[in-house]
PDB file of C-alpha atoms in Angstrom:
ATOM      1  CA  UNK A   1       4.894 -13.777   3.155  1.00  0.00           C
ATOM      2  CA  UNK A   2       6.154 -13.736   6.720  1.00  0.00           C
ATOM      3  CA  UNK A   3       7.981 -10.235   7.618  1.00  0.00           C
ATOM      4  CA  UNK A   4      11.281 -11.870   7.119  1.00  0.00           C
ATOM      5  CA  UNK A   5      10.662 -12.687   3.725  1.00  0.00           C
ATOM      6  CA  UNK A   6      12.977 -10.720   1.919  1.00  0.00           C
ATOM      7  CA  UNK A   7      11.832 -11.896  -1.294  1.00  0.00           C
ATOM      8  CA  UNK A   8       9.852  -9.233  -3.440  1.00  0.00           C
ATOM      9  CA  UNK A   9       6.370 -11.023  -3.251  1.00  0.00           C
ATOM     10  CA  UNK A  10       2.532 -10.261  -2.425  1.00  0.00           C
ATOM     11  CA  UNK A  11       0.759  -6.504  -1.217  1.00  0.00           C
ATOM     12  CA  UNK A  12       0.625  -5.104   1.650  1.00  0.00           C
ATOM     13  CA  UNK A  13      -2.935  -2.809   2.261  1.00  0.00           C
ATOM     14  CA  UNK A  14      -1.303   0.127   4.554  1.00  0.00           C
ATOM     15  CA  UNK A  15      -4.733   1.702   5.834  1.00  0.00           C
ATOM     16  CA  UNK A  16      -6.724   2.970   8.804  1.00  0.00           C
ATOM     17  CA  UNK A  17     -10.637   0.781   8.095  1.00  0.00           C
ATOM     18  CA  UNK A  18     -10.799  -2.452   9.105  1.00  0.00           C
ATOM     19  CA  UNK A  19     -13.477  -2.776   6.880  1.00  0.00           C
ATOM     20  CA  UNK A  20     -12.246  -1.858   3.761  1.00  0.00           C
ATOM     21  CA  UNK A  21      -8.666  -3.273   4.425  1.00  0.00           C
ATOM     22  CA  UNK A  22     -10.755  -7.168   5.540  1.00  0.00           C
ATOM     23  CA  UNK A  23     -12.266  -6.487   2.097  1.00  0.00           C
ATOM     24  CA  UNK A  24      -9.298  -6.031  -0.960  1.00  0.00           C
ATOM     25  CA  UNK A  25      -7.507  -8.544   1.305  1.00  0.00           C
ATOM     26  CA  UNK A  26     -10.304 -10.342   0.849  1.00  0.00           C
ATOM     27  CA  UNK A  27     -10.333 -10.170  -2.777  1.00  0.00           C
ATOM     28  CA  UNK A  28      -6.424 -10.430  -3.056  1.00  0.00           C
ATOM     29  CA  UNK A  29      -5.942 -13.172  -2.101  1.00  0.00           C
ATOM     30  CA  UNK A  30      -9.410 -14.212  -4.639  1.00  0.00           C
ATOM     31  CA  UNK A  31      -6.760 -14.132  -6.946  1.00  0.00           C
ATOM     32  CA  UNK A  32      -3.380 -16.005  -4.977  1.00  0.00           C
ATOM     33  CA  UNK A  33      -2.196 -13.144  -4.359  1.00  0.00           C
ATOM     34  CA  UNK A  34       0.102 -12.829  -0.672  1.00  0.00           C
ATOM     35  CA  UNK A  35      -1.525  -9.883   1.862  1.00  0.00           C
ATOM     36  CA  UNK A  36       0.289  -8.363   5.502  1.00  0.00           C
ATOM     37  CA  UNK A  37      -2.717  -5.848   6.809  1.00  0.00           C
ATOM     38  CA  UNK A  38      -1.413  -2.619   8.723  1.00  0.00           C
ATOM     39  CA  UNK A  39      -3.715  -0.127  10.327  1.00  0.00           C
ATOM     40  CA  UNK A  40      -0.995   2.649   9.842  1.00  0.00           C
ATOM     41  CA  UNK A  41       1.700   3.947   8.907  1.00  0.00           C
ATOM     42  CA  UNK A  42       4.457   3.040  11.629  1.00  0.00           C
ATOM     43  CA  UNK A  43       2.783  -0.782  11.613  1.00  0.00           C
ATOM     44  CA  UNK A  44       3.392  -0.903   7.689  1.00  0.00           C
ATOM     45  CA  UNK A  45       7.071   0.789   8.741  1.00  0.00           C
ATOM     46  CA  UNK A  46       7.836  -1.650  11.654  1.00  0.00           C
ATOM     47  CA  UNK A  47       6.934  -4.332   9.090  1.00  0.00           C
ATOM     48  CA  UNK A  48       9.427  -2.949   6.318  1.00  0.00           C
ATOM     49  CA  UNK A  49      12.225  -2.561   8.675  1.00  0.00           C
ATOM     50  CA  UNK A  50      12.291  -5.725   9.699  1.00  0.00           C
ATOM     51  CA  UNK A  51      12.012  -7.420   6.499  1.00  0.00           C
ATOM     52  CA  UNK A  52       8.879  -8.161   4.276  1.00  0.00           C
ATOM     53  CA  UNK A  53       8.849  -6.481   0.887  1.00  0.00           C
ATOM     54  CA  UNK A  54       6.416  -6.571  -0.806  1.00  0.00           C
ATOM     55  CA  UNK A  55       5.802  -6.119  -4.634  1.00  0.00           C
ATOM     56  CA  UNK A  56       3.292  -2.791  -4.100  1.00  0.00           C
ATOM     57  CA  UNK A  57       2.323  -1.100  -1.889  1.00  0.00           C
ATOM     58  CA  UNK A  58      -1.842  -0.415  -1.322  1.00  0.00           C
ATOM     59  CA  UNK A  59      -1.580   3.087   0.794  1.00  0.00           C
ATOM     60  CA  UNK A  60      -4.306   5.122   1.834  1.00  0.00           C
ATOM     61  CA  UNK A  61      -3.409   9.382   2.637  1.00  0.00           C
ATOM     62  CA  UNK A  62      -5.436   9.653   5.759  1.00  0.00           C
ATOM     63  CA  UNK A  63      -4.885   8.293   8.769  1.00  0.00           C
ATOM     64  CA  UNK A  64      -3.805   8.696  12.817  1.00  0.00           C
ATOM     65  CA  UNK A  65      -0.137   8.549  13.786  1.00  0.00           C
ATOM     66  CA  UNK A  66       2.662   8.383  10.677  1.00  0.00           C
ATOM     67  CA  UNK A  67      -0.162   9.536   7.669  1.00  0.00           C
ATOM     68  CA  UNK A  68      -0.128   7.878   4.380  1.00  0.00           C
ATOM     69  CA  UNK A  69       2.157  12.354   3.094  1.00  0.00           C
ATOM     70  CA  UNK A  70       5.005  10.596   5.776  1.00  0.00           C
ATOM     71  CA  UNK A  71       5.246   7.425   5.484  1.00  0.00           C
ATOM     72  CA  UNK A  72       6.336   7.574   1.701  1.00  0.00           C
ATOM     73  CA  UNK A  73       8.351  10.556   3.458  1.00  0.00           C
ATOM     74  CA  UNK A  74      10.488   7.582   5.734  1.00  0.00           C
ATOM     75  CA  UNK A  75      10.110   4.804   3.392  1.00  0.00           C
ATOM     76  CA  UNK A  76      12.174   7.522   0.941  1.00  0.00           C
ATOM     77  CA  UNK A  77      14.588   8.239   3.730  1.00  0.00           C
ATOM     78  CA  UNK A  78      15.881   4.216   3.712  1.00  0.00           C
ATOM     79  CA  UNK A  79      17.446   2.750   0.219  1.00  0.00           C
ATOM     80  CA  UNK A  80      15.684  -0.260   0.746  1.00  0.00           C
ATOM     81  CA  UNK A  81      12.686   1.175   1.010  1.00  0.00           C
ATOM     82  CA  UNK A  82      12.377   3.440  -1.614  1.00  0.00           C
ATOM     83  CA  UNK A  83      12.313   1.328  -4.378  1.00  0.00           C
ATOM     84  CA  UNK A  84       9.106  -0.727  -3.352  1.00  0.00           C
ATOM     85  CA  UNK A  85       5.761   0.617  -5.568  1.00  0.00           C
ATOM     86  CA  UNK A  86       3.055   2.111  -4.215  1.00  0.00           C
ATOM     87  CA  UNK A  87      -0.053   2.800  -4.854  1.00  0.00           C
ATOM     88  CA  UNK A  88      -2.407   5.634  -3.199  1.00  0.00           C
ATOM     89  CA  UNK A  89      -5.126   4.766  -1.882  1.00  0.00           C
ATOM     90  CA  UNK A  90      -7.859   8.234  -1.558  1.00  0.00           C
ATOM     91  CA  UNK A  91     -11.236   8.668  -1.066  1.00  0.00           C
ATOM     92  CA  UNK A  92     -11.094  12.034  -0.908  1.00  0.00           C
ATOM     93  CA  UNK A  93     -11.400  13.750  -4.316  1.00  0.00           C
ATOM     94  CA  UNK A  94      -9.430  16.781  -2.593  1.00  0.00           C
ATOM     95  CA  UNK A  95      -6.932  14.847  -2.735  1.00  0.00           C
ATOM     96  CA  UNK A  96      -6.632  14.049  -5.980  1.00  0.00           C
ATOM     97  CA  UNK A  97      -4.320  16.866  -6.782  1.00  0.00           C
ATOM     98  CA  UNK A  98      -2.038  16.577  -4.298  1.00  0.00           C
ATOM     99  CA  UNK A  99      -1.093  12.864  -4.470  1.00  0.00           C
ATOM    100  CA  UNK A 100      -0.915  13.004  -8.487  1.00  0.00           C
ATOM    101  CA  UNK A 101       1.480  15.303  -7.175  1.00  0.00           C
ATOM    102  CA  UNK A 102       3.224  11.805  -5.042  1.00  0.00           C
ATOM    103  CA  UNK A 103       5.506  10.125  -6.602  1.00  0.00           C
ATOM    104  CA  UNK A 104       3.061   6.440  -7.125  1.00  0.00           C
ATOM    105  CA  UNK A 105       3.100   3.964  -8.986  1.00  0.00           C
ATOM    106  CA  UNK A 106      -0.825   4.443  -9.680  1.00  0.00           C
ATOM    107  CA  UNK A 107      -2.995   6.773  -7.778  1.00  0.00           C
ATOM    108  CA  UNK A 108      -6.190   4.383  -6.552  1.00  0.00           C
ATOM    109  CA  UNK A 109      -9.804   5.845  -5.695  1.00  0.00           C
ATOM    110  CA  UNK A 110     -12.026   4.359  -3.265  1.00  0.00           C
ATOM    111  CA  UNK A 111     -14.693   2.719  -3.829  1.00  0.00           C
ATOM    112  CA  UNK A 112     -12.322   0.736  -5.896  1.00  0.00           C
ATOM    113  CA  UNK A 113     -12.771  -0.609  -9.128  1.00  0.00           C
ATOM    114  CA  UNK A 114     -11.769  -3.889  -9.181  1.00  0.00           C
ATOM    115  CA  UNK A 115     -10.465  -4.337 -12.372  1.00  0.00           C
ATOM    116  CA  UNK A 116      -8.476  -1.596 -12.136  1.00  0.00           C
ATOM    117  CA  UNK A 117      -7.225  -2.218  -8.730  1.00  0.00           C
ATOM    118  CA  UNK A 118      -6.285  -6.147 -10.512  1.00  0.00           C
ATOM    119  CA  UNK A 119      -3.765  -4.134 -13.345  1.00  0.00           C
ATOM    120  CA  UNK A 120      -2.192  -2.768 -10.476  1.00  0.00           C
ATOM    121  CA  UNK A 121      -1.876  -4.957  -8.594  1.00  0.00           C
ATOM    122  CA  UNK A 122      -0.874  -7.167 -11.836  1.00  0.00           C
ATOM    123  CA  UNK A 123       1.699  -4.846 -13.710  1.00  0.00           C
ATOM    124  CA  UNK A 124       4.677  -5.488  -9.721  1.00  0.00           C
ATOM    125  CA  UNK A 125       4.446  -9.178 -10.196  1.00  0.00           C
TER     126      UNK A 125
END
């Protein structure tokens, strides 16, 4: 999936943990999904502004530069990006209540349950 693809396809993983990104990317690719990764919200927004249109964004909340909350606020301001579904990734129990108030299609708790991850991604394809 290149940044210029205007069709909605695949998964964008936004997480600052490179090991986590790699594992989730490999898992999703093993199940036939196209995956693009970004290490923070700034990189993700740049990819989206250049035309990347994933079917879903898997978004960590706690990241440097532009964190998950800031990313969501900026994404909502751009009509071309506003309707792309986002699943929140959270490894911190105290964030669950806050994350539940965000406009997200799912809240996925780290460590991820593979069946739950695949079900959430499949709903958006």
